[in-house]
Structures are given as structure tokens and as C-alpha cells.
mmCIF file of C-alpha atoms in Angstrom:
data_model
loop_
_atom_site.group_PDB
_atom_site.id
_atom_site.type_symbol
_atom_site.label_atom_id
_atom_site.label_comp_id
_atom_site.label_asym_id
_atom_site.label_seq_id
_atom_site.Cartn_x
_atom_site.Cartn_y
_atom_site.Cartn_z
ATOM 1 C CA MET H 556 -36.491 -6.182 -40.256
ATOM 2 C CA ARG H 557 -38.700 -3.632 -41.952
ATOM 3 C CA LEU H 558 -38.908 -0.076 -40.682
ATOM 4 C CA LEU H 559 -42.195 0.801 -39.003
ATOM 5 C CA PRO H 560 -44.229 3.911 -39.975
ATOM 6 C CA PRO H 561 -42.937 6.074 -37.069
ATOM 7 C CA GLN H 562 -39.405 4.986 -37.943
ATOM 8 C CA TRP H 563 -39.874 5.998 -41.576
ATOM 9 C CA ALA H 564 -41.129 9.414 -40.468
ATOM 10 C CA ALA H 565 -38.152 9.825 -38.125
ATOM 11 C CA PHE H 566 -35.829 8.669 -40.906
ATOM 12 C CA VAL H 567 -37.231 11.367 -43.238
ATOM 13 C CA VAL H 568 -36.719 14.020 -40.543
ATOM 14 C CA LEU H 569 -33.143 12.793 -40.012
ATOM 15 C CA PHE H 570 -32.490 12.952 -43.758
ATOM 16 C CA ILE H 571 -33.704 16.559 -43.868
ATOM 17 C CA ASP H 572 -31.540 17.333 -40.820
ATOM 18 C CA VAL H 573 -28.460 15.899 -42.510
ATOM 19 C CA VAL H 574 -29.096 17.880 -45.708
ATOM 20 C CA VAL H 575 -29.517 21.103 -43.715
ATOM 21 C CA ILE H 576 -26.381 20.466 -41.639
ATOM 22 C CA VAL H 577 -24.191 19.571 -44.628
ATOM 23 C CA PHE H 578 -25.479 22.574 -46.598
ATOM 24 C CA GLY H 579 -24.688 24.864 -43.663
ATOM 25 C CA PHE H 580 -21.166 23.520 -43.295
ATOM 26 C CA LEU H 581 -20.427 23.641 -47.035
ATOM 27 C CA THR H 582 -21.843 27.070 -47.820
ATOM 28 C CA GLY H 583 -21.709 28.833 -44.465
ATOM 29 C CA SER H 584 -25.285 30.033 -44.861
ATOM 30 C CA PRO H 585 -28.565 28.612 -43.570
ATOM 31 C CA LEU H 586 -30.662 26.497 -45.917
ATOM 32 C CA LEU H 587 -34.007 27.003 -44.204
ATOM 33 C CA PRO H 588 -35.659 30.155 -42.892
ATOM 34 C CA ARG H 589 -35.746 30.592 -39.130
ATOM 35 C CA ALA H 590 -39.377 29.458 -38.770
ATOM 36 C CA ALA H 591 -38.696 26.228 -40.678
ATOM 37 C CA ASN H 592 -36.037 25.274 -38.136
ATOM 38 C CA LEU H 593 -38.579 25.539 -35.355
ATOM 39 C CA VAL H 594 -41.148 23.569 -37.367
ATOM 40 C CA LEU H 595 -38.618 20.784 -38.004
ATOM 41 C CA THR H 596 -37.854 20.563 -34.288
ATOM 42 C CA VAL H 597 -41.537 20.576 -33.309
ATOM 43 C CA VAL H 598 -42.237 17.824 -35.867
ATOM 44 C CA SER H 599 -39.502 15.610 -34.403
ATOM 45 C CA ILE H 600 -40.775 16.178 -30.858
ATOM 46 C CA ALA H 601 -44.332 15.405 -32.028
ATOM 47 C CA LEU H 602 -43.024 12.191 -33.599
ATOM 48 C CA MET H 603 -41.631 11.142 -30.227
ATOM 49 C CA PHE H 604 -44.908 11.853 -28.437
ATOM 50 C CA GLY H 605 -46.901 10.219 -31.241
ATOM 51 C CA THR H 606 -44.760 7.105 -30.975
ATOM 52 C CA ARG H 607 -45.340 7.061 -27.224
ATOM 53 C CA LEU H 608 -49.103 7.164 -27.817
ATOM 54 C CA TRP H 609 -48.819 4.590 -30.635
ATOM 55 C CA SER H 610 -47.011 2.220 -28.283
ATOM 56 C CA LYS H 611 -49.669 2.768 -25.593
ATOM 57 C CA GLY H 612 -47.261 4.215 -23.084
ATOM 58 C CA GLY H 613 -44.150 2.109 -23.158
ATOM 59 C CA PHE H 614 -42.754 -1.362 -22.885
ATOM 60 C CA GLY H 615 -41.324 -3.751 -20.333
ATOM 61 C CA TYR H 616 -37.771 -4.714 -21.141
ATOM 62 C CA ASP H 617 -36.888 -6.527 -17.913
ATOM 63 C CA SER H 618 -37.313 -9.889 -19.640
ATOM 64 C CA PHE H 619 -34.510 -9.005 -22.073
ATOM 65 C CA GLY H 620 -31.846 -8.450 -19.417
ATOM 66 C CA SER H 621 -29.615 -5.534 -20.362
ATOM 67 C CA MET H 622 -30.516 -2.631 -22.621
ATOM 68 C CA TRP H 623 -27.835 -3.732 -25.111
ATOM 69 C CA THR H 624 -29.468 -7.177 -25.394
ATOM 70 C CA LEU H 625 -32.799 -5.487 -26.010
ATOM 71 C CA LEU H 626 -31.315 -3.289 -28.742
ATOM 72 C CA ARG H 627 -29.573 -6.170 -30.495
ATOM 73 C CA ARG H 628 -32.693 -8.347 -30.451
ATOM 74 C CA THR H 629 -35.069 -5.680 -31.674
ATOM 75 C CA LEU H 630 -33.055 -3.478 -34.073
ATOM 76 C CA PRO H 631 -30.524 -4.047 -36.858
ATOM 77 C CA LEU H 632 -26.965 -2.985 -36.067
ATOM 78 C CA TRP H 633 -26.896 -0.280 -38.781
ATOM 79 C CA LEU H 634 -29.899 1.417 -37.197
ATOM 80 C CA ILE H 635 -28.334 1.365 -33.731
ATOM 81 C CA VAL H 636 -25.113 2.923 -35.074
ATOM 82 C CA ALA H 637 -26.938 5.552 -37.166
ATOM 83 C CA ALA H 638 -29.239 6.535 -34.313
ATOM 84 C CA THR H 639 -26.343 6.762 -31.850
ATOM 85 C CA ILE H 640 -24.373 9.035 -34.162
ATOM 86 C CA ALA H 641 -27.457 11.154 -34.889
ATOM 87 C CA PHE H 642 -28.403 11.438 -31.207
ATOM 88 C CA TRP H 643 -25.002 12.420 -29.835
ATOM 89 C CA GLY H 644 -24.199 14.520 -32.905
ATOM 90 C CA GLY H 645 -27.507 16.330 -32.492
ATOM 91 C CA ILE H 646 -26.844 16.962 -28.807
ATOM 92 C CA PHE H 647 -23.400 18.332 -29.687
ATOM 93 C CA LEU H 648 -24.759 20.581 -32.462
ATOM 94 C CA PHE H 649 -27.416 21.901 -30.104
ATOM 95 C CA ALA H 650 -25.142 22.483 -27.106
ATOM 96 C CA HIS H 651 -21.929 23.681 -28.755
ATOM 97 C CA PRO H 652 -23.145 27.132 -29.859
ATOM 98 C CA LEU H 653 -24.798 27.696 -26.491
ATOM 99 C CA LEU H 654 -21.657 26.795 -24.542
ATOM 100 C CA THR H 655 -19.126 28.663 -26.681
ATOM 101 C CA VAL H 656 -20.810 31.989 -27.405
ATOM 102 C CA ASP H 657 -20.684 34.909 -24.950
ATOM 103 C CA ASP H 658 -23.983 36.452 -26.025
ATOM 104 C CA ILE H 659 -26.835 34.313 -27.360
ATOM 105 C CA GLY H 660 -27.995 37.250 -29.487
ATOM 106 C CA SER H 661 -24.681 37.232 -31.357
ATOM 107 C CA LEU H 662 -25.194 33.760 -32.854
ATOM 108 C CA ASP H 663 -25.102 33.888 -36.620
ATOM 109 C CA ALA H 664 -27.978 32.362 -38.580
ATOM 110 C CA THR H 665 -26.037 29.229 -39.548
ATOM 111 C CA ALA H 666 -25.028 28.413 -35.953
ATOM 112 C CA ASN H 667 -28.589 29.054 -34.841
ATOM 113 C CA GLN H 668 -29.867 26.688 -37.526
ATOM 114 C CA ARG H 669 -27.357 23.992 -36.545
ATOM 115 C CA GLY H 670 -28.593 24.228 -32.961
ATOM 116 C CA TRP H 671 -32.240 23.755 -33.904
ATOM 117 C CA VAL H 672 -31.480 21.019 -36.409
ATOM 118 C CA GLY H 673 -29.277 19.270 -33.832
ATOM 119 C CA LEU H 674 -32.170 19.209 -31.376
ATOM 120 C CA SER H 675 -34.421 17.877 -34.123
ATOM 121 C CA ALA H 676 -31.903 15.140 -34.976
ATOM 122 C CA ALA H 677 -31.653 14.074 -31.342
ATOM 123 C CA PHE H 678 -35.421 13.652 -31.014
ATOM 124 C CA ALA H 679 -35.783 11.966 -34.407
ATOM 125 C CA SER H 680 -33.030 9.450 -33.629
ATOM 126 C CA GLY H 681 -34.675 8.719 -30.297
ATOM 127 C CA THR H 682 -37.942 8.079 -32.118
ATOM 128 C CA LEU H 683 -36.167 5.820 -34.597
ATOM 129 C CA VAL H 684 -34.872 3.586 -31.809
ATOM 130 C CA TYR H 685 -37.860 3.826 -29.471
ATOM 131 C CA ALA H 686 -40.427 2.878 -32.123
ATOM 132 C CA GLY H 687 -38.452 -0.195 -33.114
ATOM 133 C CA ILE H 688 -37.930 -1.317 -29.555
ATOM 134 C CA VAL H 689 -41.534 -0.981 -28.411
ATOM 135 C CA GLN H 690 -43.005 -2.682 -31.454
ATOM 136 C CA ARG H 691 -40.579 -5.563 -31.609
ATOM 137 C CA ALA H 692 -40.540 -6.028 -27.839
ATOM 138 C CA ALA H 693 -44.329 -6.295 -27.973
ATOM 139 C CA ASP H 694 -44.114 -8.748 -30.904
ATOM 140 C CA SER H 695 -41.669 -11.012 -29.056
ATOM 141 C CA ARG H 696 -43.954 -11.513 -26.042
#
């Protein structure tokens, strides 16, 4: 199965997220300026909303039975695994600094960047899965 245009865009955002996260862990300093983190997050959220508009509002998956059956029929296994890791990893990277720091103002720049990039990764991975499901579910009808 070929990746669809919204999936390619989400894949590019996820690649940038991974590079930023790995750079931050290896060097201990942020790769992007503060404004770029916000832009990356806004782009991934816009991708999700754009995919929703592209799919004309959603899909009906009741004919597939369970959600797992829908995923297996519409997406390759590697994409399901990658998106799951990116989604839950992104949620963790976003929530961890917020739950472990006493004062939000005391977050260092690298932890702040990991939080924003984690949120971006969560939305981009959701777009990756959602775009594949809606398109292929529509194709199978």
C-alpha cells in the first residue's frame, strides 16, 4: 500500500520530530528555536484538521467489526507499530515535564522543546493512521 499525500506530510513531520528529539537527548541542548517548536506543533495539528476536511468529515467503520480489524485491513503492520510508538511516545514526552517539574517556568529549553515536539509527534502519528483509514475504508466500500 502506497502512502497517501497527508500521510507523507505527517511522515515528514514525524521525521523532523525524531531528529529534534534525538539531537536533544544526545547534546542536551535544543535544536530548534522556541518559535519553531510552536510552528512544528501547529503544522501537525493543521495536518490533522486538513485530513479531516480531505476525508469529508470521517468514515463509517461499523462494517469492519472491531477497530483492530479495521487497522489491519487498511494499514500495513509497520505503519501501525510506528504510529503507536510515535503517539504514546509523544504523549509521554509532552506530559512528563509537566508532571515532574514544580514550576513550569523552571523548565529548561531542551525539556520545553521535547514537550512541544512530543505534542507534534502525537498529532502527526494520528494523522498518519487516520488518513490511511479514511481513504482505504472509503476505497473498500
